[in-house]
Coordinates of N, CA and C in Angstrom, one line a residue:
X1 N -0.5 19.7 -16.4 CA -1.9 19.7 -16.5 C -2.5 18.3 -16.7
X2 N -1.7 17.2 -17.4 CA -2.6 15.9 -17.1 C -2.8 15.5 -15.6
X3 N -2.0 16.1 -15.0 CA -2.4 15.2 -13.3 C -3.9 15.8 -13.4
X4 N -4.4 17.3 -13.6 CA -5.5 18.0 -13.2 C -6.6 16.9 -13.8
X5 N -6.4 16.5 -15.2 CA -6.9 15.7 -16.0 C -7.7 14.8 -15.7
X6 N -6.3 14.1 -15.4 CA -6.5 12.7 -14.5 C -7.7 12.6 -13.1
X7 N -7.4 14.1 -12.5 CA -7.8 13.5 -11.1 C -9.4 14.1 -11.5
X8 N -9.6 14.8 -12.6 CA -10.7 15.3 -12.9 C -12.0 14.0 -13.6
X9 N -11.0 13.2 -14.3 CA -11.7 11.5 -15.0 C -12.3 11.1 -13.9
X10 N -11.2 10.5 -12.7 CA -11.4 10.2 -11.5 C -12.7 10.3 -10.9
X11 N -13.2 11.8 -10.4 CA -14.0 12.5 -9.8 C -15.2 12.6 -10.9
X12 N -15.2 12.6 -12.4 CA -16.3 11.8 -13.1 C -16.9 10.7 -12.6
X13 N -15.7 9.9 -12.7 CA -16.2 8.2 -12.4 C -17.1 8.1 -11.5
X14 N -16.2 8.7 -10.4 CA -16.7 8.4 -9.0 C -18.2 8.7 -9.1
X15 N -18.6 10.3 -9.5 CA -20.3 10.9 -9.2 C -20.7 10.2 -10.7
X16 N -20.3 9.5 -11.6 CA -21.0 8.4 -12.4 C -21.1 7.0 -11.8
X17 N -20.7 6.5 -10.8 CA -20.5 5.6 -10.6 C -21.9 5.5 -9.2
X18 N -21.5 6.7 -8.7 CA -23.0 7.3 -7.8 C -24.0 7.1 -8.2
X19 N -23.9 7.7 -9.4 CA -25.1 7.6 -9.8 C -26.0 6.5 -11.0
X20 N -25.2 5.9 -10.8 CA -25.3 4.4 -11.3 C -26.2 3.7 -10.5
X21 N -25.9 4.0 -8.8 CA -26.6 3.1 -8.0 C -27.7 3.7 -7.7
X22 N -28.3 4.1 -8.8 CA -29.5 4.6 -8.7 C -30.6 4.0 -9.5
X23 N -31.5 3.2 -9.3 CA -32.5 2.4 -10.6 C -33.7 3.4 -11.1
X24 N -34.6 3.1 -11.6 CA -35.8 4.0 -11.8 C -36.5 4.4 -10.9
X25 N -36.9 5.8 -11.2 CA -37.4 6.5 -9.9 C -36.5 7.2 -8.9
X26 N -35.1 7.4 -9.2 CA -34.0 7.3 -8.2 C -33.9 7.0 -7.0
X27 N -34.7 5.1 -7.1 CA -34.6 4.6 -5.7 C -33.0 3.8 -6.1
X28 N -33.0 3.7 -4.6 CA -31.4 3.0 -5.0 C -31.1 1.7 -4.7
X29 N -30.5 1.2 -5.4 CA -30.5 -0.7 -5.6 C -29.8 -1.2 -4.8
X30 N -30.6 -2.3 -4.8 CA -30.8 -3.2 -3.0 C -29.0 -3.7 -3.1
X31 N -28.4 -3.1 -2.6 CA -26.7 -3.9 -2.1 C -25.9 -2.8 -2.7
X32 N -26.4 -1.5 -2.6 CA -25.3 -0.2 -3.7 C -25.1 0.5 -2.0
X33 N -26.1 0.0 -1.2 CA -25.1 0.7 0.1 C -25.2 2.2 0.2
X34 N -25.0 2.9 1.1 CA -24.8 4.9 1.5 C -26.4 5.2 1.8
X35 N -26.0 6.3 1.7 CA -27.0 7.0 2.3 C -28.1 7.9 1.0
X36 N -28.1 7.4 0.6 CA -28.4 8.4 -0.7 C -27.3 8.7 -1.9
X37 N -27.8 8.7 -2.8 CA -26.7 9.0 -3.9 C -25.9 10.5 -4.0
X38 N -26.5 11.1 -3.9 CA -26.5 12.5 -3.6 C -25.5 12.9 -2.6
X39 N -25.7 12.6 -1.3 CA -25.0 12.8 -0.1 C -24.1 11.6 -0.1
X40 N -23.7 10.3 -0.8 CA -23.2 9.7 -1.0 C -22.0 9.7 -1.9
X41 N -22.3 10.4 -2.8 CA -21.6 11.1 -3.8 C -20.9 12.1 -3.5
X42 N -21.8 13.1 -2.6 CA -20.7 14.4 -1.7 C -19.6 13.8 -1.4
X43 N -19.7 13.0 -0.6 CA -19.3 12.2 0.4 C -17.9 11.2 -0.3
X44 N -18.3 11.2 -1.1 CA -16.9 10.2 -2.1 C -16.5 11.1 -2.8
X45 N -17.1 12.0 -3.0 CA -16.2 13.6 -3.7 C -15.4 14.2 -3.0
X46 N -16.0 14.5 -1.9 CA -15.2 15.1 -0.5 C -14.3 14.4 -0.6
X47 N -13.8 13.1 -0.5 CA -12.5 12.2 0.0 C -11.8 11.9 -1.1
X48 N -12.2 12.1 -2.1 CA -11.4 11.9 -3.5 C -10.4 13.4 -3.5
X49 N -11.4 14.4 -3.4 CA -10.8 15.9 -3.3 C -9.8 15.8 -1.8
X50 N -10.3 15.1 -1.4 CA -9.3 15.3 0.4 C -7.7 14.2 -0.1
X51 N -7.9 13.4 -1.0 CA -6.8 12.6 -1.3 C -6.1 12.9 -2.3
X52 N -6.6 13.9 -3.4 CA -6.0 14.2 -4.6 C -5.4 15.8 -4.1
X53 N -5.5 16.5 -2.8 CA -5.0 17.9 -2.6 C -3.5 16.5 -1.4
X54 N -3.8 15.9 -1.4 CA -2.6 14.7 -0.6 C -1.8 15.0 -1.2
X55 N -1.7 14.3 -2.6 CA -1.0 13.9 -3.4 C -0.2 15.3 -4.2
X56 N -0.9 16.6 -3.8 CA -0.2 17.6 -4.2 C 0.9 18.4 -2.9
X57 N 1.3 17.3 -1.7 CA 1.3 18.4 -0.4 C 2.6 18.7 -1.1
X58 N 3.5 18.3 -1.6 CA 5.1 18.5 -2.0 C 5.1 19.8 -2.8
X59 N 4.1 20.7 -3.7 CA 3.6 21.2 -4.4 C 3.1 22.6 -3.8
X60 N 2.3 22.4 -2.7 CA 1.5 23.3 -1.9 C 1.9 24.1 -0.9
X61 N 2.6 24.9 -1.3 CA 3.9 25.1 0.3 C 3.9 27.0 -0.2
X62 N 3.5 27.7 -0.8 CA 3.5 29.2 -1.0 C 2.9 29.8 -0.3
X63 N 2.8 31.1 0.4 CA 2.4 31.5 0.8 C 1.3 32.1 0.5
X64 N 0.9 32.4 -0.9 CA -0.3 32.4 -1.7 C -1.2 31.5 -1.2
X65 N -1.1 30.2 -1.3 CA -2.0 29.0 -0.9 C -2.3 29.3 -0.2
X66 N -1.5 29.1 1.0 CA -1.8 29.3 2.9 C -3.1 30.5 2.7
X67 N -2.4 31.3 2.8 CA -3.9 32.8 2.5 C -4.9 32.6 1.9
X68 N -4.8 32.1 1.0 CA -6.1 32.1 0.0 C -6.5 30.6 0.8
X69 N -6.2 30.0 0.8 CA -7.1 28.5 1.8 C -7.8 29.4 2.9
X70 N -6.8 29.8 3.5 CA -7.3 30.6 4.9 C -8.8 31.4 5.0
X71 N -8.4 32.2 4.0 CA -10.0 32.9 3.3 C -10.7 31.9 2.9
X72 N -10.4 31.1 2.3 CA -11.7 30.2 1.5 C -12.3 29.5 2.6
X73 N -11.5 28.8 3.8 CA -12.1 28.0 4.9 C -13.0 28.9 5.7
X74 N -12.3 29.8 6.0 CA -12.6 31.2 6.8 C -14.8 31.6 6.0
X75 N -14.5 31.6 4.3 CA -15.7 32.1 3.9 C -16.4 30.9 3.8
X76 N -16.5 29.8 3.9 CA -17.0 28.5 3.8 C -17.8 28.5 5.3
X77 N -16.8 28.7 6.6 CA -17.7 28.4 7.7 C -18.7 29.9 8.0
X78 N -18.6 30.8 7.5 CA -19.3 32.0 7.7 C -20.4 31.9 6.2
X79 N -20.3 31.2 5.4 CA -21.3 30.9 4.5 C -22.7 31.5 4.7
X80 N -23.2 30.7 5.8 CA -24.6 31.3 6.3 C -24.8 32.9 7.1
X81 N -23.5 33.1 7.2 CA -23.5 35.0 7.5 C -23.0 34.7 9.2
X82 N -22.8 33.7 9.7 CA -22.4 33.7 10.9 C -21.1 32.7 11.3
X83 N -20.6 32.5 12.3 CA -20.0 31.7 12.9 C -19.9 31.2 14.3
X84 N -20.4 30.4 14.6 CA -20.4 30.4 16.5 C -19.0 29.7 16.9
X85 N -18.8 29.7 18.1 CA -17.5 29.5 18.9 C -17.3 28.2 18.2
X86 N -18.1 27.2 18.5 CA -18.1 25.8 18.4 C -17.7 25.5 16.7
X87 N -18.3 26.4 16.1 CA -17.7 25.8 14.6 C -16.4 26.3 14.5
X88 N -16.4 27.2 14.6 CA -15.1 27.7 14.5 C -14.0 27.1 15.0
X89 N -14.5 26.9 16.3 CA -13.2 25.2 16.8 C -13.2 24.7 16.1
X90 N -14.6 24.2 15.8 CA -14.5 22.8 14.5 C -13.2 23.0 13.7
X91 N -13.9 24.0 12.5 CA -13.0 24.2 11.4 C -11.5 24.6 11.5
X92 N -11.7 25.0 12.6 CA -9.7 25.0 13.4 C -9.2 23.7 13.2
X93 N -10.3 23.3 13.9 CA -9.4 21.6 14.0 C -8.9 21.1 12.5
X94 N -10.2 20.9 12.0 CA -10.0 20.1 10.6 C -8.7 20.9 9.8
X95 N -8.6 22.5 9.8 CA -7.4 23.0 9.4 C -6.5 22.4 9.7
X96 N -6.1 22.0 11.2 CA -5.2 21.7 11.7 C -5.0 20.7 11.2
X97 N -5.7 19.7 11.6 CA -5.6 18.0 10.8 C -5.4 17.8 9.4
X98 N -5.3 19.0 8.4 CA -5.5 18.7 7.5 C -4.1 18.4 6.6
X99 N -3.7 17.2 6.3 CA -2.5 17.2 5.7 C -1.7 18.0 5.0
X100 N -2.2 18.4 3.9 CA -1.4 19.6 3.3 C -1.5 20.7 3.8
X101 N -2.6 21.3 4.7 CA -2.2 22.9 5.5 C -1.0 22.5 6.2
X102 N -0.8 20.8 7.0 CA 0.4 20.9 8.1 C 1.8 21.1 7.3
X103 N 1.8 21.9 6.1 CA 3.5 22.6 5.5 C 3.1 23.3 6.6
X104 N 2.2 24.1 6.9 CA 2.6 25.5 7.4 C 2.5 25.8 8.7
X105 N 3.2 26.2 9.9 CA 2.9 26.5 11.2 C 1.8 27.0 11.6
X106 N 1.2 26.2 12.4 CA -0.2 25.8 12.9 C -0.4 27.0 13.3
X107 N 0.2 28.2 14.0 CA -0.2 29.7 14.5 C -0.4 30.5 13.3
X108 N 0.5 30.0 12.3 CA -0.2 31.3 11.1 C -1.4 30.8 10.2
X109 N -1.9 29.5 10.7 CA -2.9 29.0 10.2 C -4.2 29.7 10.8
X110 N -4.3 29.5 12.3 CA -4.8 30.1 13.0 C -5.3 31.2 13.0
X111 N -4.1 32.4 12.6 CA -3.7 33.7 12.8 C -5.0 34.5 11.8
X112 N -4.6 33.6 10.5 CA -4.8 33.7 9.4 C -6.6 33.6 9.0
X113 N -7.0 32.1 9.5 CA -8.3 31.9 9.4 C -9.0 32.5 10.8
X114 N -8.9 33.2 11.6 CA -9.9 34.2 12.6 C -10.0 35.2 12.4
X115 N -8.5 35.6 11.1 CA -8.6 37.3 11.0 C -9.7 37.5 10.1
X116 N -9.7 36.4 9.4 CA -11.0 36.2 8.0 C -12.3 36.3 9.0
X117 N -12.3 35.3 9.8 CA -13.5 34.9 11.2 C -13.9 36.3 11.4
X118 N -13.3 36.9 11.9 CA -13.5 38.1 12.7 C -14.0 39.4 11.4
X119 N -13.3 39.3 10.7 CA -13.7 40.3 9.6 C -15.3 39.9 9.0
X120 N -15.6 38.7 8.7 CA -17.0 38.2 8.1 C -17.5 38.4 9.3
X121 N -17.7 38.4 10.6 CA -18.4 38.1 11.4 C -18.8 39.8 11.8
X122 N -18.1 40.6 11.9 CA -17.9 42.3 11.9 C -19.0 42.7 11.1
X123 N -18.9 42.6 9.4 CA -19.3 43.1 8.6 C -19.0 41.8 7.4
X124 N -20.1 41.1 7.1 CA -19.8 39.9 6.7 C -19.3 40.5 4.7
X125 N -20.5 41.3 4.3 CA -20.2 42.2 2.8 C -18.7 42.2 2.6
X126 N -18.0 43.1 3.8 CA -16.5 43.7 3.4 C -15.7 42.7 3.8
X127 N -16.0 41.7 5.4 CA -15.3 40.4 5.1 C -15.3 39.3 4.0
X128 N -16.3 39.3 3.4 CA -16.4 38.7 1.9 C -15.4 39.3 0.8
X129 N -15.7 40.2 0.8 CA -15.1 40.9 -0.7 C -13.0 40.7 -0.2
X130 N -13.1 41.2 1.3 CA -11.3 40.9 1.6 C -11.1 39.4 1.5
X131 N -12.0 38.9 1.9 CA -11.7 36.9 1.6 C -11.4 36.6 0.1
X132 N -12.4 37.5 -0.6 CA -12.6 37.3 -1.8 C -11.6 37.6 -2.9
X133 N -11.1 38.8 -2.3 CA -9.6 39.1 -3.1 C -7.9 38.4 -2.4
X134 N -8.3 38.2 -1.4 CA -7.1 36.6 -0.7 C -7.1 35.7 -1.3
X135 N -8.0 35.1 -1.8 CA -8.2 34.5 -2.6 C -8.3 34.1 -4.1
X136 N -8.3 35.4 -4.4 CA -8.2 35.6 -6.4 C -6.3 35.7 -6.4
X137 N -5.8 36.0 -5.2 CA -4.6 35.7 -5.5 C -4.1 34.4 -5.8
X138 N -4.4 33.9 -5.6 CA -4.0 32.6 -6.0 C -4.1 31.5 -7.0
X139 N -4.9 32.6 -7.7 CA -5.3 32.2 -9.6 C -4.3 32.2 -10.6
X140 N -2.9 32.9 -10.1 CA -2.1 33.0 -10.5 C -1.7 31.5 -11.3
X141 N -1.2 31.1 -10.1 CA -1.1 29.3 -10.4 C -1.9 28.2 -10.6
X142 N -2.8 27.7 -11.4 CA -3.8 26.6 -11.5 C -3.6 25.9 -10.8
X143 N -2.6 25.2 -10.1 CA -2.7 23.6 -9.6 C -2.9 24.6 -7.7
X144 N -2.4 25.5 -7.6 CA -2.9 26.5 -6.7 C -4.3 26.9 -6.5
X145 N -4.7 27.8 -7.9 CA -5.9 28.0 -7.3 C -7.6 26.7 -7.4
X146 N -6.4 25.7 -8.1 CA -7.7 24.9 -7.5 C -7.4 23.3 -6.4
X147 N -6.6 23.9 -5.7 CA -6.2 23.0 -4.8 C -6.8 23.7 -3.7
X148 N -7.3 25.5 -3.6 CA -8.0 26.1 -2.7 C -9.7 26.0 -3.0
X149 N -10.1 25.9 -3.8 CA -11.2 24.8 -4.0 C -11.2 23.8 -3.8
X150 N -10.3 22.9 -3.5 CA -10.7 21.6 -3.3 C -10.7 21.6 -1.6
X151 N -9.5 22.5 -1.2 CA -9.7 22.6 0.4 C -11.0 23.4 0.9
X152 N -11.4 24.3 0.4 CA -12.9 24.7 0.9 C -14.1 23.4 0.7
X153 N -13.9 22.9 -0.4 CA -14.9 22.0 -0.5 C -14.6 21.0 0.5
X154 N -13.5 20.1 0.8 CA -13.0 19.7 1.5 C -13.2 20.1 3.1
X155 N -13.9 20.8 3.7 CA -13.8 21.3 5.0 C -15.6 22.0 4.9
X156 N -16.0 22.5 3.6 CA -17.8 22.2 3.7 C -18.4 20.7 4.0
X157 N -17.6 19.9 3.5 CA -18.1 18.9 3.3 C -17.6 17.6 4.6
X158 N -17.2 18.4 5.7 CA -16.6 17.6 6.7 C -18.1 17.0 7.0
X159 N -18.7 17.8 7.1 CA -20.2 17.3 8.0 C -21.0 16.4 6.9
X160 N -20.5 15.7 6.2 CA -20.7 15.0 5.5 C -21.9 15.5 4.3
X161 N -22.4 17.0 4.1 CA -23.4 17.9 3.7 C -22.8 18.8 3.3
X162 N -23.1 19.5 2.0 CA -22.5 20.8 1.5 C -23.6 21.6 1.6
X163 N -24.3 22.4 2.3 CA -25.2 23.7 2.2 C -25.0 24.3 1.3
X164 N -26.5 25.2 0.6 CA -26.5 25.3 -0.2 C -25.9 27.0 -0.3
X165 N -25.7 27.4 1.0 CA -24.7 28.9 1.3 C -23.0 28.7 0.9
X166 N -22.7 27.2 1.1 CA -21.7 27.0 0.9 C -21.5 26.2 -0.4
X167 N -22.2 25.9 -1.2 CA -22.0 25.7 -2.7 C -21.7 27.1 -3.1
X168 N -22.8 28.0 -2.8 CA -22.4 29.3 -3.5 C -21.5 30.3 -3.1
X169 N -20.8 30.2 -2.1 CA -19.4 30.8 -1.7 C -18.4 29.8 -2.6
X170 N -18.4 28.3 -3.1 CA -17.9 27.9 -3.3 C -17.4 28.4 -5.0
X171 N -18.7 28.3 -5.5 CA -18.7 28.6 -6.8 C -18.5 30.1 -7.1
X172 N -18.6 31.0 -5.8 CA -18.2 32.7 -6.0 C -16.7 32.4 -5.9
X173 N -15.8 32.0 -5.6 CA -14.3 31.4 -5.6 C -14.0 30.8 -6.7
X174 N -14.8 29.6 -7.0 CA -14.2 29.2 -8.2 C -14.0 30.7 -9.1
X175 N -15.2 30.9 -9.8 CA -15.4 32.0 -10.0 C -13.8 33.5 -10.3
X176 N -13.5 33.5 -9.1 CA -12.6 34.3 -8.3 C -10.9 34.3 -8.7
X177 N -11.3 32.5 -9.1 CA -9.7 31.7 -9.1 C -9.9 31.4 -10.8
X178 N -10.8 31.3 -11.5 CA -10.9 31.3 -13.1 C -10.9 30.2 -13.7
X179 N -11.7 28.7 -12.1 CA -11.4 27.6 -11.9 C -13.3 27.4 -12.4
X180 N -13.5 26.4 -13.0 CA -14.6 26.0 -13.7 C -15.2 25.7 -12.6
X181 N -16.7 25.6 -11.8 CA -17.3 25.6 -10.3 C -17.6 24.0 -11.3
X182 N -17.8 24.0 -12.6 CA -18.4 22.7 -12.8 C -17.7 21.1 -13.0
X183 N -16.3 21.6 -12.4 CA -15.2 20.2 -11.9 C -15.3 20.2 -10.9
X184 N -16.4 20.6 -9.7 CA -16.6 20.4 -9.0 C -18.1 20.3 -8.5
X185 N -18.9 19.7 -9.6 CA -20.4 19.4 -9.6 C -21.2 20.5 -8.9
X186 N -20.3 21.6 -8.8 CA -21.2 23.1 -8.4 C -21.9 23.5 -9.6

């Protein structure tokens, strides 16, 4: 539990340190650089969470994980109630690329996150609630169920933007996994 600790200080710093470069008025001070604090902060959250589920890949190898990520990516890109071809590639890809999903053979990655695809996209209610319980499996284990939080946030947050459909899928999972939504500024 100190690594959780640790990487939890970390991800303080970081959205304190965000928000540091912010003066009165929350204009932001001339040489603090980004785009905004806010989306700047996503944005260094996103890559702190993308480097600290790294640091767990030797860790993340159950088949619990795999499933419940699968759901959680799967309910992340159907957030807004839909999914078109092109995102769906997207988020294929980034699955694919993503360091610690590559323990697992790229077809049951696939297999896994369309069958979710396909179920939300059918009837998005009852593909929810099946994502939703794919996912409470994996509460079992803490460094598990919030390593599938960090991968959903981690794949909302590719487009450098978390929507505000996908904060609240986010925080219905934390939720789900018995994982605080507020170590993750949800």
């Amino acid at each position: 539990m100190a690594m959780w600790d640790r990487l939890k200080d970390q991800a303080k710093g970081l959205q304190q340190q965000a928000q540091g470069a912010r003066g009165p008025a929350g204009q932001r001070q001339p040489g603090t650089g980004g785009s905004g604090a806010s989306g700047g902060s996503k944005e260094k959250l996103v890559g702190l969470l993308k480097s600290q589920l790294g640091s767990l890949k030797t860790e993340l190898k159950s088949g619990a994980y795999r499933d419940a990520s699968m759901a959680m990516c799967a309910l992340v890109a159907a957030a807004d109630g839909s999914v078109d071809p092109a995102e769906r590639h997207h988020v294929e890809n980034l699955i694919l690329q993503n360091d610690v999903l590559q323990n697992f053979p790229p077809e049951q990655l696939r297999q896994r996150f369309n069958k979710h695809v396909d179920q939300l996209t059918f009837n998005f209610q009852q593909g929810k609630a099946d994502a939703m319980q794919e996912i409470a499996k994996a509460a079992k284990k803490p460094v598990e169920a919030k390593a599938v939080v960090q991968t959903g946030f981690v794949i909302a947050g590719a487009d450098g933007h978390i929507a505000p459909a996908e904060a609240q899928v986010l925080r219905e999972a934390c939720m789900a996994l018995g994982v605080s939504p507020q170590e993750f500024g949800l």
